[in-house]
XYZ file of C-alpha atoms in Angstrom:
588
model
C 2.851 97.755 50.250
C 2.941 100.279 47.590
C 4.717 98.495 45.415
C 2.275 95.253 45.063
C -0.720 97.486 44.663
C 1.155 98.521 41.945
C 1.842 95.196 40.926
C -1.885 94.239 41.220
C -3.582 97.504 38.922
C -1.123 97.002 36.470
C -2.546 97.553 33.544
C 0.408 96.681 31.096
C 1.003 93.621 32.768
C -2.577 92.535 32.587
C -2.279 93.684 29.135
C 0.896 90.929 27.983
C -1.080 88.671 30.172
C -4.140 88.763 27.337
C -2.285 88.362 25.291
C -1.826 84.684 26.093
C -5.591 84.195 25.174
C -5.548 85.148 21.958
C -5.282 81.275 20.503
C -7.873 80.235 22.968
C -10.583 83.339 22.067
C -13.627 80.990 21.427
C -13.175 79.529 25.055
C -12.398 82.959 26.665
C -15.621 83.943 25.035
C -17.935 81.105 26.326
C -16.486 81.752 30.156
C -17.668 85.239 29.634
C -21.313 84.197 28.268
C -21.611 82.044 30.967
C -20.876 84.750 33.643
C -23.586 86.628 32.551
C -25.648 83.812 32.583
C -24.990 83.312 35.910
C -25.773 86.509 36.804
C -29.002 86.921 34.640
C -29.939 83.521 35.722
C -29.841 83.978 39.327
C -31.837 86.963 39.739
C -34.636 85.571 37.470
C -35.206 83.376 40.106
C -36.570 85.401 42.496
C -38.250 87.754 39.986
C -40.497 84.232 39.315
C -41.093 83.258 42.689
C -42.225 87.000 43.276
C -45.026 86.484 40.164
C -45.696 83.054 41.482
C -46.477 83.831 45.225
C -48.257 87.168 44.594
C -50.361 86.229 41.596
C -51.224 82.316 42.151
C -50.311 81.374 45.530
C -51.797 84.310 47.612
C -54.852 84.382 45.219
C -54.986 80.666 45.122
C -55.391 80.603 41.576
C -53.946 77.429 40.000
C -53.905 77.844 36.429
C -50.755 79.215 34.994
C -49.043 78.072 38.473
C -47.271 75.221 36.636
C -45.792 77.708 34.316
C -44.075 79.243 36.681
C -42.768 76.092 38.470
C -41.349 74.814 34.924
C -39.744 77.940 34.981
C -38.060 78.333 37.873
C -37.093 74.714 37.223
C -35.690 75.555 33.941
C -34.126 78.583 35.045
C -32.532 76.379 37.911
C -30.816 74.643 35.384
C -29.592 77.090 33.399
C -27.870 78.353 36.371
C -26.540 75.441 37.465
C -25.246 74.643 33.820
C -23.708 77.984 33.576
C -22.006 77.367 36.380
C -20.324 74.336 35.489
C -19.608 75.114 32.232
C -18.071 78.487 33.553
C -15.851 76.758 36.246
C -14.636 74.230 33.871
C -14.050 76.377 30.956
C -12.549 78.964 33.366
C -9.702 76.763 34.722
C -8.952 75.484 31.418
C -8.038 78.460 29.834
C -5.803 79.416 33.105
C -4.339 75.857 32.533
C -3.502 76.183 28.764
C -2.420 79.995 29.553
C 0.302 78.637 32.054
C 0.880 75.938 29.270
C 1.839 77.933 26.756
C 3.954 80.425 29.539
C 5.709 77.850 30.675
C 6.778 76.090 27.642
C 8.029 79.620 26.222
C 9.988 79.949 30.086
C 11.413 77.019 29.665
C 12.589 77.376 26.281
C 13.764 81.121 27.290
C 15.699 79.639 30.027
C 17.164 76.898 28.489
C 19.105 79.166 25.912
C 20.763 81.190 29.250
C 24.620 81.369 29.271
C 25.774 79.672 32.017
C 26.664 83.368 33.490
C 23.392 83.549 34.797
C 23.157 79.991 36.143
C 26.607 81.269 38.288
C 24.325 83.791 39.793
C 20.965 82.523 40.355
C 19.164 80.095 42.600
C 18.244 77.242 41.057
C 15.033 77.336 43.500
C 14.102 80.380 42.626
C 14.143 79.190 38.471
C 11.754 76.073 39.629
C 9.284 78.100 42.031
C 8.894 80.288 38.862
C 8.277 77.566 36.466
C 5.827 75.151 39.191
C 4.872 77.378 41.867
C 4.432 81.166 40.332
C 2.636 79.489 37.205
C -0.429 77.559 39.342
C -1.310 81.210 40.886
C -0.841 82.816 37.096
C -3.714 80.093 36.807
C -5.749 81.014 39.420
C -6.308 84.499 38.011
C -8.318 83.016 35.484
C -9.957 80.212 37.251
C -10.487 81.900 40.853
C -9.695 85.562 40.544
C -10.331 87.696 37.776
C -13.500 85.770 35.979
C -15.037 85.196 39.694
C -14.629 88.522 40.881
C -16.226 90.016 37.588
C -18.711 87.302 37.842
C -19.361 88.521 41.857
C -19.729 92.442 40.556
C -22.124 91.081 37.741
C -24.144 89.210 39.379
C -24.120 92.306 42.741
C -25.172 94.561 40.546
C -27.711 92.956 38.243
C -29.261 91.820 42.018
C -29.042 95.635 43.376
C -31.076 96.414 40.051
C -33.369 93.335 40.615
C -34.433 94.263 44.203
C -34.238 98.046 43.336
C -37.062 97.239 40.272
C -39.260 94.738 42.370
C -39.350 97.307 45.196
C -36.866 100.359 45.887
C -38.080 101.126 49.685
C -36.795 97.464 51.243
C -33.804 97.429 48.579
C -32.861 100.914 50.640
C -32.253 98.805 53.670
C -29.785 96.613 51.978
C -27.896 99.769 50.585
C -27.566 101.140 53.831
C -25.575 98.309 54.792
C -23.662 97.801 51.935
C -21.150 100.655 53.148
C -20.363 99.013 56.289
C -19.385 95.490 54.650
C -17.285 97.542 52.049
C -15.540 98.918 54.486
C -15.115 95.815 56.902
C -13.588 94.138 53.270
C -11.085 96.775 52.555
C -9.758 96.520 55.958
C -9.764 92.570 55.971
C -8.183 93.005 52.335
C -5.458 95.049 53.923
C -4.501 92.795 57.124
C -4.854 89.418 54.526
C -2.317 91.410 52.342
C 0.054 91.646 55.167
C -0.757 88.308 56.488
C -0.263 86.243 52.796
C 2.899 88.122 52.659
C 4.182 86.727 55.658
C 3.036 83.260 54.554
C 5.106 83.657 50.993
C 7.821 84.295 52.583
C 7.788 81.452 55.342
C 7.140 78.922 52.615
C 9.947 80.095 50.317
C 12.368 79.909 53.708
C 10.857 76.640 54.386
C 11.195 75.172 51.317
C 14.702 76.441 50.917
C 15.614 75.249 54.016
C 14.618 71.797 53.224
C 15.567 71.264 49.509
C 19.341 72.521 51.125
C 19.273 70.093 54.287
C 18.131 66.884 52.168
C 20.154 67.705 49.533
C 23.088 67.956 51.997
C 22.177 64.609 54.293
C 25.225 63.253 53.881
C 27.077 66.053 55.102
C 24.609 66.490 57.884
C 24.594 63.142 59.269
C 29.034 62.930 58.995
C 29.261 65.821 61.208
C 26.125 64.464 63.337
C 24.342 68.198 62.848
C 20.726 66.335 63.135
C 19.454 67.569 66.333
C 20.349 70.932 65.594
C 19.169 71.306 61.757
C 15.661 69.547 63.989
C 16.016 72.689 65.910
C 16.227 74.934 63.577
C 13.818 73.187 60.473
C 11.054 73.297 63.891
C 11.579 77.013 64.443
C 10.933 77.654 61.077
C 8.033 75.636 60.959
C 6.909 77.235 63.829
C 6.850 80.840 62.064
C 5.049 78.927 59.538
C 2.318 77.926 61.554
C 2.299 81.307 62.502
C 1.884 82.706 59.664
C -1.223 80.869 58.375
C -2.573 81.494 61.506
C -2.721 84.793 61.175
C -4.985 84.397 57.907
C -7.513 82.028 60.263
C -7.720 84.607 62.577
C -8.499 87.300 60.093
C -11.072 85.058 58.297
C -12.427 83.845 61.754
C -13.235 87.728 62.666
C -14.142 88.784 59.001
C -16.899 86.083 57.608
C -19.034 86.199 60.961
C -19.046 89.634 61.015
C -19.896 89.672 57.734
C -22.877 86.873 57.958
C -23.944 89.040 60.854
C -24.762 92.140 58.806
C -26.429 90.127 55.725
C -28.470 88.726 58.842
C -29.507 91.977 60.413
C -30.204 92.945 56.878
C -32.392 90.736 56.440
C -34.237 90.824 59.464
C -34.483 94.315 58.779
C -36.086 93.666 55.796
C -38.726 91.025 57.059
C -39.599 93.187 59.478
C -40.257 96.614 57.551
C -41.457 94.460 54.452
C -44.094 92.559 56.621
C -45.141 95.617 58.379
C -45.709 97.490 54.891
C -47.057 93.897 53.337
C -49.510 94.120 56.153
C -50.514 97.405 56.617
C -50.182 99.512 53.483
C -49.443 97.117 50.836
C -46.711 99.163 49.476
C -44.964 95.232 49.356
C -46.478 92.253 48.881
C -45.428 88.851 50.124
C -44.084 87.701 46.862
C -41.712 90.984 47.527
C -40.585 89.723 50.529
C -39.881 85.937 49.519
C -37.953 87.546 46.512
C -36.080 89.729 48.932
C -35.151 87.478 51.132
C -33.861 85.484 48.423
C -32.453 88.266 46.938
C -29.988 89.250 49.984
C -27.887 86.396 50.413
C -27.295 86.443 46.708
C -26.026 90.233 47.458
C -23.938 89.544 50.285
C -22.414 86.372 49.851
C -20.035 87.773 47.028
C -19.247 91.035 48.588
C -17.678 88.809 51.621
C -15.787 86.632 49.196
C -14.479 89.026 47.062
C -11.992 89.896 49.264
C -10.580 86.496 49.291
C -10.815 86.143 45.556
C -9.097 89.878 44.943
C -5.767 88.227 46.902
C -6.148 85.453 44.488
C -5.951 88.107 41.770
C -3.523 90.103 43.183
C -1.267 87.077 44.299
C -1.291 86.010 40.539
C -0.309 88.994 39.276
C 2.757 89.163 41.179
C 3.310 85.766 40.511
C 2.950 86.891 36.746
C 5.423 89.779 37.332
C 8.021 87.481 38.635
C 7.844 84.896 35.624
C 7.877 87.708 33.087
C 10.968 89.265 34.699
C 12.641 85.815 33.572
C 11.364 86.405 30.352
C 12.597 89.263 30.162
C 15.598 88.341 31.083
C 18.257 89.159 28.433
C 20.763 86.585 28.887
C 21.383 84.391 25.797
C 24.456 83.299 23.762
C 24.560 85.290 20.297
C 23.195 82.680 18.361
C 23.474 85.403 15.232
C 25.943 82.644 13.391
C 24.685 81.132 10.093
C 27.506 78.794 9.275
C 26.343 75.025 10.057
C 29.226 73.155 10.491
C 28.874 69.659 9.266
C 32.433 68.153 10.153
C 35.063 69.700 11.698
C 38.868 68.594 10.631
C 39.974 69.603 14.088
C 42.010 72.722 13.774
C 41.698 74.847 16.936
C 43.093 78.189 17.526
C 43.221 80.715 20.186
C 44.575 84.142 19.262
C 45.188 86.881 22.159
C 41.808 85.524 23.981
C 41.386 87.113 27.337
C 38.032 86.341 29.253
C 36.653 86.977 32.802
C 33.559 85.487 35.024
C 33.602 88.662 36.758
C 34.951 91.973 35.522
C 38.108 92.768 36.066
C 39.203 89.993 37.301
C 40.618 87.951 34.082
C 41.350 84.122 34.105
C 42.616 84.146 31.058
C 44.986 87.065 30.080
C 46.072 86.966 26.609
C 46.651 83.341 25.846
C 47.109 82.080 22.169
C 47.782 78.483 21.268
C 47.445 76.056 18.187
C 46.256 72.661 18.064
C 46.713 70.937 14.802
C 44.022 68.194 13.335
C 43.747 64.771 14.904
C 46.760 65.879 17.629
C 45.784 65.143 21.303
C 47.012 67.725 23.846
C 46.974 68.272 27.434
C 46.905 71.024 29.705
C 48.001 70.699 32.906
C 48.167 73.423 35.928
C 46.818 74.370 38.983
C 43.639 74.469 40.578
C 42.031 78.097 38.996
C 45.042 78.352 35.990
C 42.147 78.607 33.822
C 42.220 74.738 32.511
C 38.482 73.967 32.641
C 37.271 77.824 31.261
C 39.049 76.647 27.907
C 36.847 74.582 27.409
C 34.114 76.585 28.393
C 34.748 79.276 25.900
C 35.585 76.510 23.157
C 31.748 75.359 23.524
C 30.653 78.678 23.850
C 29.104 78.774 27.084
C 30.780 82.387 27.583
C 31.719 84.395 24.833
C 35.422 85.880 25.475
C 36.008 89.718 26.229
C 39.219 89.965 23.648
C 40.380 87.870 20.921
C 39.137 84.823 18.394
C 38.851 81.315 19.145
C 38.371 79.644 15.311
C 38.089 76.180 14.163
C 39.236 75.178 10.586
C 40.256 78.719 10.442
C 36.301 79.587 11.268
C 35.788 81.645 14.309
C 33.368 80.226 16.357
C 31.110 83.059 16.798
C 29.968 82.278 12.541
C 28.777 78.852 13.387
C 25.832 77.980 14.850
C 25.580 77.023 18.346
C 23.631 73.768 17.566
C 26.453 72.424 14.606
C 28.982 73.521 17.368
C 28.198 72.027 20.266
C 27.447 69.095 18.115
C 30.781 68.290 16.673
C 32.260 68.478 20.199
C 32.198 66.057 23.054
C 33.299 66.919 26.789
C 33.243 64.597 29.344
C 33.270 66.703 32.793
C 34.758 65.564 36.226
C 31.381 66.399 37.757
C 29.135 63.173 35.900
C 25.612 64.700 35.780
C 23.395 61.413 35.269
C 19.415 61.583 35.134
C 17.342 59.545 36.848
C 16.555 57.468 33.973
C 17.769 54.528 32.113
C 21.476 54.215 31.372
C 20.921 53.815 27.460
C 18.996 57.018 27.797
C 21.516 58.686 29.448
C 24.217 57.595 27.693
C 21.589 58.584 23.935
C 20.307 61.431 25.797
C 16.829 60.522 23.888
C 19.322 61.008 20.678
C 16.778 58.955 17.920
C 19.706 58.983 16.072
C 21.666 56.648 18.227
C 20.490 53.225 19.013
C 20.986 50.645 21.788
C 22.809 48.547 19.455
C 25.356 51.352 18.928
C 25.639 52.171 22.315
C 26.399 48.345 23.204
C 28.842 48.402 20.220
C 30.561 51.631 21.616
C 30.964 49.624 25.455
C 32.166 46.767 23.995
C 34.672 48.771 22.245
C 35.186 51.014 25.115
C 35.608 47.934 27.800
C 32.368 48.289 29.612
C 29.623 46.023 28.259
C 29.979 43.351 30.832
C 29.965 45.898 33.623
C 26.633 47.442 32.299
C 25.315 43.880 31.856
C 26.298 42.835 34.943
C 23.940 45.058 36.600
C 20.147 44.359 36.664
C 18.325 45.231 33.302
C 21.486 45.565 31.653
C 21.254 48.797 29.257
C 17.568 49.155 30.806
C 19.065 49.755 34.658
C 17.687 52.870 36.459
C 20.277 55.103 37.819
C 18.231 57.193 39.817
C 18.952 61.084 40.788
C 22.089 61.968 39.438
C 23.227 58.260 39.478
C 23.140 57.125 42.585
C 22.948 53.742 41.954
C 26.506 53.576 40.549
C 29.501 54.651 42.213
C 31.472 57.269 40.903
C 34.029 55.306 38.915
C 30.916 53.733 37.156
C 29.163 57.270 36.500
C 32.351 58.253 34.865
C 32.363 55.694 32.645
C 29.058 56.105 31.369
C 29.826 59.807 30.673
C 32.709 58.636 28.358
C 30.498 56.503 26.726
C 27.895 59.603 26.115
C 30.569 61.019 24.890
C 31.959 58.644 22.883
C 28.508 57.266 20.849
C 28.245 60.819 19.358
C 31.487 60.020 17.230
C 32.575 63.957 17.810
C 35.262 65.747 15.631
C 36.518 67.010 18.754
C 36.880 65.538 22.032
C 37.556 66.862 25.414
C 38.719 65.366 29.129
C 38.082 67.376 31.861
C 39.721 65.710 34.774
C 37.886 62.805 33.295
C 40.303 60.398 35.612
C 40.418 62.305 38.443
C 37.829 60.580 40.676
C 38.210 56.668 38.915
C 39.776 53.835 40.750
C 42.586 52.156 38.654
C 40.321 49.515 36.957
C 38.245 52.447 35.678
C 41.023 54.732 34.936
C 42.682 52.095 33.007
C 39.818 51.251 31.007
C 39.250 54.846 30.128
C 43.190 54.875 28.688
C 42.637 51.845 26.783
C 39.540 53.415 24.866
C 41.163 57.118 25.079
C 43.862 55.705 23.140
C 41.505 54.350 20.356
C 39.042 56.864 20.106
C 41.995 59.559 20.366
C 43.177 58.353 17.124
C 42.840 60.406 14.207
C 40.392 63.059 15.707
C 41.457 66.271 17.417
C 41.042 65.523 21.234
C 42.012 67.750 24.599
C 42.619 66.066 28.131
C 42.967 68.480 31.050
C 44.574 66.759 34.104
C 45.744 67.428 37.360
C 47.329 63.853 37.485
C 50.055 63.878 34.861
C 50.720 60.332 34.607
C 47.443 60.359 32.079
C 48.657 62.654 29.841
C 52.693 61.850 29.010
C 51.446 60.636 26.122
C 49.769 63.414 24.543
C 51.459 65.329 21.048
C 51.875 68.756 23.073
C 51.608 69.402 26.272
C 50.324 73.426 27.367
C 51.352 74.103 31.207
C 49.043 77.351 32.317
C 49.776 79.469 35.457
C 47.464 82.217 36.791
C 45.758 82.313 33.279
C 48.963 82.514 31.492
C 50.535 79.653 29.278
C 54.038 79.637 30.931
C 54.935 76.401 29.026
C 54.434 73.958 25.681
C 56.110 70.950 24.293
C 55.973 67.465 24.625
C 57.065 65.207 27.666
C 60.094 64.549 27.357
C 61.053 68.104 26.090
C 58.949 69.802 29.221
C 61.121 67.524 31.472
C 64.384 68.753 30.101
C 63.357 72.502 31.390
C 65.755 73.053 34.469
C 63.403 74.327 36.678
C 60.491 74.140 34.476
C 56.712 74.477 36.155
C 56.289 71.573 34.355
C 58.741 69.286 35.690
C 58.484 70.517 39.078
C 54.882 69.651 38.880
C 56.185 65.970 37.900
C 58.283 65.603 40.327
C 56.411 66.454 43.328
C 53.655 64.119 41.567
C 55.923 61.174 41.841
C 57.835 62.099 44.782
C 54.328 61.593 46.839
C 53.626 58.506 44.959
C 56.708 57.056 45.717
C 56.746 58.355 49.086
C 53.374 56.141 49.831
């Protein structure tokens, strides 16, 4: 509890939030004008009706009554104006506030290592960038403009009523204390009772993304009618939850109307006894008054609401600039833009570990000369894959160098880097887009007719013809429309339209029928040629072929040499990997 008060008064963080209006002063401006004008507007009103009614109506005198209709009319619309041009104007600066947040998130987050990806929940990124930024909004279009609008326009009313006649605006104070305090105690139970709700959503939410994410799973094992069980007793709490905010808003508002109505009664009664019997109010006095209450009340009952809108986007505002925050980039510090790379590689002494002290790779050093193609084979968690890792920089290594060309990595820039190398993964990520634009990635570089070129090199055009729209077919999310044989495929073909200096396999066979797989060592062996290219494998029928061949064990390179000269090693890991390999195939 103490800690989100906190949250909500604080000023700092109000502070950076300003800050986001600076390129959008002129609008920030006119919502403010048009506050006031609400305000101003609104108590005019009754001031008019006051004149009217006391000096035309009671004395029947019609001249100079029109005036005061036009002007109520006018004043009418200047309120009403106000008030649209204050809503509108309102929620779009709150829109292009979140605009500009959420493009500078994004880009924030997209330059993350992929260390913090390892630890955080990829629901947690989106409700920040969706979710937290439509209540960042809402401070601007429902909470902090409305409530200031509220207090203006209370205030400029209690000075109103206290100028037209102090004795009946004395009954209104004397109220005012009692709905203060019912608000701060509805404030408080809300605050509890929105918490409760936060936290239901985010468990229901989570719940489902997991379950439908997971279907498959869920239906094998035949886990529906107890996932039903569970997603209704969350649901349930749910329900719960936001009943608990009806409830409070059921008790709350009625008790509320019922004080502006006793008020007011209060009012017509003492203000037609004194209109009566010592004139010390007239009848204009009392229309005004009664005109003048509701317009007192009604905000002090909302503002209780609109204060958890406030307060609700400020923690919401907290949370996203936490991610901002967040330091958690690659050194992008290097200047060197490399243009081509010959294909050199080198690893000197590198040692490197996701978590600390617990290395995966412990001192390894290797050499890989230009336009050679070499393998690495090993067991599952040798360290294979976080090669690769490191050689893209998506972790920067604890100990060592890693250079290309005799350049260590770290000088060049991560763009001209990444560039000049291609990886194809064992895990095919495929958008749900077009299969030219996921082979291109939106590249405007690259055009169809390359990427048909490139699959009719590769082997593939008639299979990606062969399906409806051709380069123009819809995969879906993450390529469901294709099987995974097919998704492969397309991922060498991303891979292979970007003509890299250096390519990589990462168990790019591994989950390929034979059809596939052979197709992929028809166009490995083209594209191969020449250019500086790595295959890791677990099946080493795909790589006998390969210039050197590095065998790593519990982060260690225990082997290197070619085929034949690996197979030679009595008792080498190597061999005994290859002939348990072909012991099982033959065995089958």
């Amino acid at each position: 509890m103490a800690d989100d008060n906190k949250k909500v008064f604080d000023v700092s963080l109000f502070k950076r939030l300003l800050q986001y209006i600076k390129p959008y002063k002129l609008v920030f401006f006119i919502s403010l004008v048009c506050v006031v004008g609400l305000a101003v507007f609104g108590v005019l009103r009754p001031l008019v009706l006051q004149k009217a009614i006391d000096d035309h109506v009671i004395l029947k005198e019609y001249e100079g009554f029109l005036f005061y209709i036009i002007a109520m009319l006018v004043l009418l619309v200047l309120e009403v104006t106000s008030q649209l041009l204050f809503i509108y104007y309102a929620s779009w600066l709150g829109q292009s506030v979140v605009k500009d947040i959420r493009i500078k998130l994004y880009e924030h987050v997209l330059g993350f290592r992929m260390k913090y990806y390892d630890k955080s929940s990829v629901g947690v990124l989106i409700t920040r960038t969706v979710t937290d930024m439509e209540r960042i909004a809402d401070i601007f279009g429902q909470g902090l403009f409305m409530i200031f609008s509220d207090l203006l326009k209370m205030l400029v009313v209690a000075g109103g009523m206290f100028y037209l006649n102090w004795k009946l605006s004395l009954i209104a104070f004397v109220t005012m204390p009692i709905v203060l305090f019912a608000t701060k105690i509805f404030q408080r139970y809300m605050k509890r009772a929105f918490e409760e709700v936060r936290t239901e959503v985010s468990n229901l939410n989570s719940f489902v993304q997991e379950r439908v994410t997971g279907m498959k799973i869920l239906q094998l094992f035949t886990r529906e009618e107890t996932e039903y069980k569970k997603f209704k007793e969350i649901n349930e709490r749910h329900k719960k939850g936001w009943l608990k905010t009806v409830w409070y808003n059921s008790v709350f508002f009625p008790i509320a109307d019922l004080l502006s109505s006793i008020t007011l009664g209060a009012i017509i009664w003492v203000g037609g006894y004194m209109a009566v019997f010592n004139t010390t109010a007239s009848i204009g006095d009392l229309t005004a008054f009664i005109m003048f209450v509701p317009m007192l009340f009604r905000p002090l009952n909302q503002i209780a609401n609109k204060f958890n809108t406030l307060q609700m986007g400020m923690v919401a505002a907290d949370r996203v600039f936490k991610v901002l925050d967040t330091k958690s980039q690659i050194d992008d510090s290097g200047s060197t833009i490399a243009s081509e790379f010959k294909g050199n590689l080198t690893f000197k002494d590198v040692h490197f570990s996701y978590v600390d002290d617990e290395e995966v790779l412990k001192g390894i050093s290797l050499e890989v000369n230009a336009g050679e193609t070499v393998a690495i084979v090993g067991a599952t968690g040798a360290g294979k894959s976080t090669i690769i890792n490191l050689l893209n920089r998506f972790y920067d290594i604890q100990k060592g160098t890693i250079c290309i060309d005799n350049v260590d990595i770290k000088s060049l820039t991560l763009k001209s880097l990444r560039t000049q190398i291609a990886v194809v993964l064992q895990d095919v990520f495929l958008f749900a887009d077009t299969i030219c634009n996921n082979i291109t990635l939106k590249n405007p570089d690259i055009t169809e007719a390359q990427v048909q070129q490139a699959a009719k090199d590769i082997g593939i055009h008639d299979f990606i013809m062969s399906l409806p729209n051709g380069y123009q077919y819809n995969v879906k999310e993450r390529g469901v429309m294709l099987s995974s044989g097919q998704r492969q495929l397309i991922s060498f073909l991303r891979a292979y339209v970007t003509n890299p200096s250096i390519l990589v396999l990462d168990e790019a066979t591994s989950s390929v029928d034979s059809y596939s797989e052979q197709l992929i060592q028809d166009a490995t062996d083209k594209i191969t040629k020449g250019r500086t290219s790595i295959v890791i494998a677990h099946r080493l029928a795909t790589v006998q072929k390969a210039d050197q061949i590095i065998v790593m064990d519990d982060g260690h390179i225990v082997e290197k040499g070619t085929h034949n000269e690996l197979l030679k090693k009595e008792d080498g890991y190597y061999r005994n990997l290859y002939e348990v390999q072909f012991l099982k195939a033959e065995a089958v």
